[in-house]
């Protein structure tokens, strides 16, 4: 857990130093850059429920860690429909669902999706919890203040109706982080611990590139 928390803290620190992410956190992001961030987020969030479900079901089939398998399946329910929050936010910025679907997906998001697809289908299935941990930690640390600053500072038209995703994750993920930590402390397999950390580090390496730079 100490190593996993380190990865989460470093992700936050590195995003604070990434201009595109820092502008979001400070509420100074331009409308087109905010839409870009929401589109890229949609393109990976849309897979979360499937990856969590398939990982949990695979663990059940293989007779692995019932508690972790149940947690993966529980989290698949928690994540279900969050891509609709993003589509609703984008609609309030003037983006139709069809236009969102046709928008380019950046290479970092494509790599993130394919990495997590690999761990889900062929790798260590618990690995996705490493990804989930660092992203939920990030939401707790930065999403609530980002919502307030976007509404107060950004000047983006209709912004108060375009922060559903950030607000929803900031509100819920504190409990999710504590729940993950409680379960992951019981994970003693060196192989699974290494897989969790590798997924966390992969997410940390890719996530700053989800933002568009000036």
XYZ file of C-alpha atoms in Angstrom:
214
model
C 0.000 0.000 0.000
C 2.874 2.370 0.680
C 4.149 1.936 -2.888
C 0.653 2.280 -4.329
C 0.030 5.489 -2.380
C 3.359 6.795 -3.642
C 2.238 6.263 -7.249
C -1.033 8.057 -6.550
C 0.697 11.006 -4.881
C 3.220 11.244 -7.729
C 0.400 11.271 -10.299
C -1.170 14.248 -8.534
C 2.199 16.024 -8.283
C 3.017 15.432 -11.950
C -0.406 16.648 -13.075
C 0.049 19.788 -10.979
C 3.187 20.395 -13.060
C 1.448 19.635 -16.393
C 0.120 22.918 -17.889
C -3.086 21.446 -19.336
C -4.033 19.682 -16.115
C -2.995 22.609 -13.937
C -5.281 24.951 -15.888
C -8.177 22.568 -15.246
C -7.414 22.369 -11.525
C -7.136 26.165 -11.300
C -10.333 26.779 -13.291
C -8.473 28.619 -16.051
C -8.898 26.033 -18.817
C -10.292 27.198 -22.169
C -13.561 25.750 -23.407
C -12.033 23.785 -26.306
C -9.345 22.316 -24.028
C -11.947 21.350 -21.430
C -14.033 19.662 -24.128
C -10.908 17.807 -25.282
C -10.315 16.560 -21.736
C -13.936 15.406 -21.387
C -13.828 13.615 -24.765
C -10.620 11.765 -23.927
C -12.045 10.886 -20.512
C -15.201 9.537 -22.156
C -13.088 7.363 -24.440
C -11.523 5.508 -21.522
C -14.344 5.658 -18.962
C -16.706 3.956 -21.416
C -14.641 0.766 -20.972
C -14.373 0.794 -17.166
C -17.505 -1.199 -16.384
C -16.611 -3.876 -18.928
C -13.036 -4.219 -17.683
C -14.103 -4.423 -14.034
C -16.831 -6.968 -14.788
C -14.615 -9.153 -16.956
C -11.772 -9.058 -14.411
C -14.093 -10.014 -11.559
C -15.794 -12.781 -13.520
C -12.435 -14.171 -14.653
C -11.221 -14.309 -11.061
C -14.397 -16.126 -10.024
C -13.927 -18.690 -12.809
C -10.311 -19.254 -11.790
C -11.168 -19.504 -8.089
C -9.061 -16.501 -7.094
C -9.565 -14.099 -4.155
C -13.295 -14.045 -3.661
C -13.179 -10.721 -1.817
C -11.242 -9.004 -4.610
C -13.454 -10.537 -7.291
C -16.515 -9.251 -5.429
C -14.902 -5.807 -5.137
C -14.238 -5.687 -8.880
C -17.848 -6.606 -9.604
C -19.090 -4.077 -7.045
C -16.978 -1.359 -8.639
C -18.317 -2.266 -12.087
C -21.755 -1.345 -10.756
C -20.434 1.895 -9.261
C -18.869 2.926 -12.578
C -21.853 1.942 -14.705
C -23.249 4.914 -16.598
C -20.475 7.375 -15.793
C -19.779 7.771 -19.507
C -23.298 9.253 -19.726
C -22.248 11.978 -17.290
C -19.501 12.903 -19.731
C -21.852 12.929 -22.720
C -24.250 15.144 -20.746
C -21.426 17.543 -19.835
C -20.298 17.701 -23.447
C -23.867 18.246 -24.664
C -24.037 21.282 -22.409
C -20.878 22.550 -24.120
C -22.488 22.117 -27.543
C -21.176 18.653 -28.487
C -23.605 16.053 -29.810
C -22.991 12.397 -28.977
C -22.254 11.702 -32.645
C -19.653 14.457 -32.748
C -18.029 13.077 -29.585
C -17.836 9.599 -31.123
C -16.158 10.990 -34.253
C -13.565 13.044 -32.349
C -9.964 11.773 -32.471
C -8.757 9.658 -29.552
C -5.251 10.560 -28.388
C -2.506 7.944 -28.388
C -2.213 7.985 -24.575
C -5.889 7.075 -24.158
C -5.612 4.320 -26.774
C -2.590 2.915 -24.914
C -4.440 3.100 -21.577
C -7.449 1.220 -22.959
C -5.367 -1.492 -24.606
C -3.150 -1.962 -21.543
C -6.159 -2.454 -19.303
C -7.803 -4.688 -21.890
C -4.685 -6.888 -21.806
C -4.608 -7.176 -18.017
C -8.339 -7.905 -17.975
C -8.300 -10.645 -20.588
C -4.791 -12.116 -20.444
C -2.738 -10.606 -17.638
C -3.238 -10.550 -13.869
C -6.920 -9.617 -13.502
C -6.505 -7.791 -10.188
C -4.206 -5.294 -11.925
C -7.092 -3.012 -12.869
C -7.482 -2.174 -9.183
C -4.088 -0.426 -9.356
C -5.447 1.776 -12.130
C -8.670 2.376 -10.198
C -6.791 3.296 -7.022
C -4.640 6.068 -8.487
C -7.530 7.574 -10.466
C -9.861 7.595 -7.474
C -7.105 9.110 -5.320
C -6.698 11.825 -7.970
C -10.442 12.537 -7.937
C -10.462 12.963 -4.166
C -7.453 15.290 -4.225
C -8.399 17.538 -7.152
C -11.980 17.153 -8.434
C -14.005 19.077 -5.780
C -11.833 22.196 -5.876
C -11.634 22.021 -9.680
C -15.439 22.133 -9.918
C -15.627 25.212 -7.693
C -12.891 27.012 -9.598
C -14.278 26.158 -13.019
C -17.644 27.622 -12.068
C -16.069 30.696 -10.467
C -13.185 31.406 -12.831
C -13.408 29.746 -16.259
C -16.036 31.918 -17.933
C -17.067 28.910 -20.034
C -20.727 29.289 -21.019
C -23.013 26.817 -19.242
C -20.082 25.474 -17.188
C -22.279 24.878 -14.116
C -24.093 22.234 -16.192
C -20.862 20.702 -17.542
C -19.130 19.496 -14.369
C -21.288 16.438 -13.622
C -18.461 13.952 -14.067
C -15.965 15.844 -11.920
C -18.521 16.552 -9.206
C -19.751 12.952 -9.112
C -16.285 11.481 -8.786
C -15.068 13.987 -6.259
C -18.032 13.253 -4.014
C -17.877 9.456 -4.147
C -14.253 8.480 -4.500
C -13.142 9.210 -0.934
C -15.091 6.215 0.310
C -13.884 4.177 -2.671
C -10.215 4.845 -1.865
C -10.648 3.763 1.756
C -12.536 0.650 0.645
C -9.825 -0.282 -1.851
C -7.093 0.162 0.737
C -8.908 -2.059 3.230
C -9.173 -4.910 0.716
C -5.766 -4.529 -0.911
C -3.938 -4.735 2.420
C -4.861 -8.419 2.454
C -3.230 -9.057 -0.942
C -0.001 -10.953 -0.273
C 0.864 -12.448 -3.670
C 4.098 -10.821 -4.967
C 2.921 -11.355 -8.556
C -0.364 -9.578 -7.952
C 1.259 -6.800 -5.955
C 3.694 -6.219 -8.833
C 0.840 -6.214 -11.369
C -1.124 -3.654 -9.350
C 1.886 -1.367 -9.108
C 2.690 -1.747 -12.802
C -0.854 -0.743 -13.758
C -0.695 2.214 -11.379
C 2.637 3.311 -12.901
C 1.340 2.850 -16.431
C -1.646 5.054 -15.645
C 0.648 7.625 -14.039
C 2.830 7.664 -17.170
C -0.082 8.044 -19.589
C -2.554 10.300 -17.802
C -0.757 13.663 -18.223
C -1.003 13.196 -22.004
C -4.814 13.017 -21.818
C -4.702 16.828 -21.664
C -4.092 19.050 -24.651
C -1.095 21.326 -24.350
C -0.979 24.913 -25.669
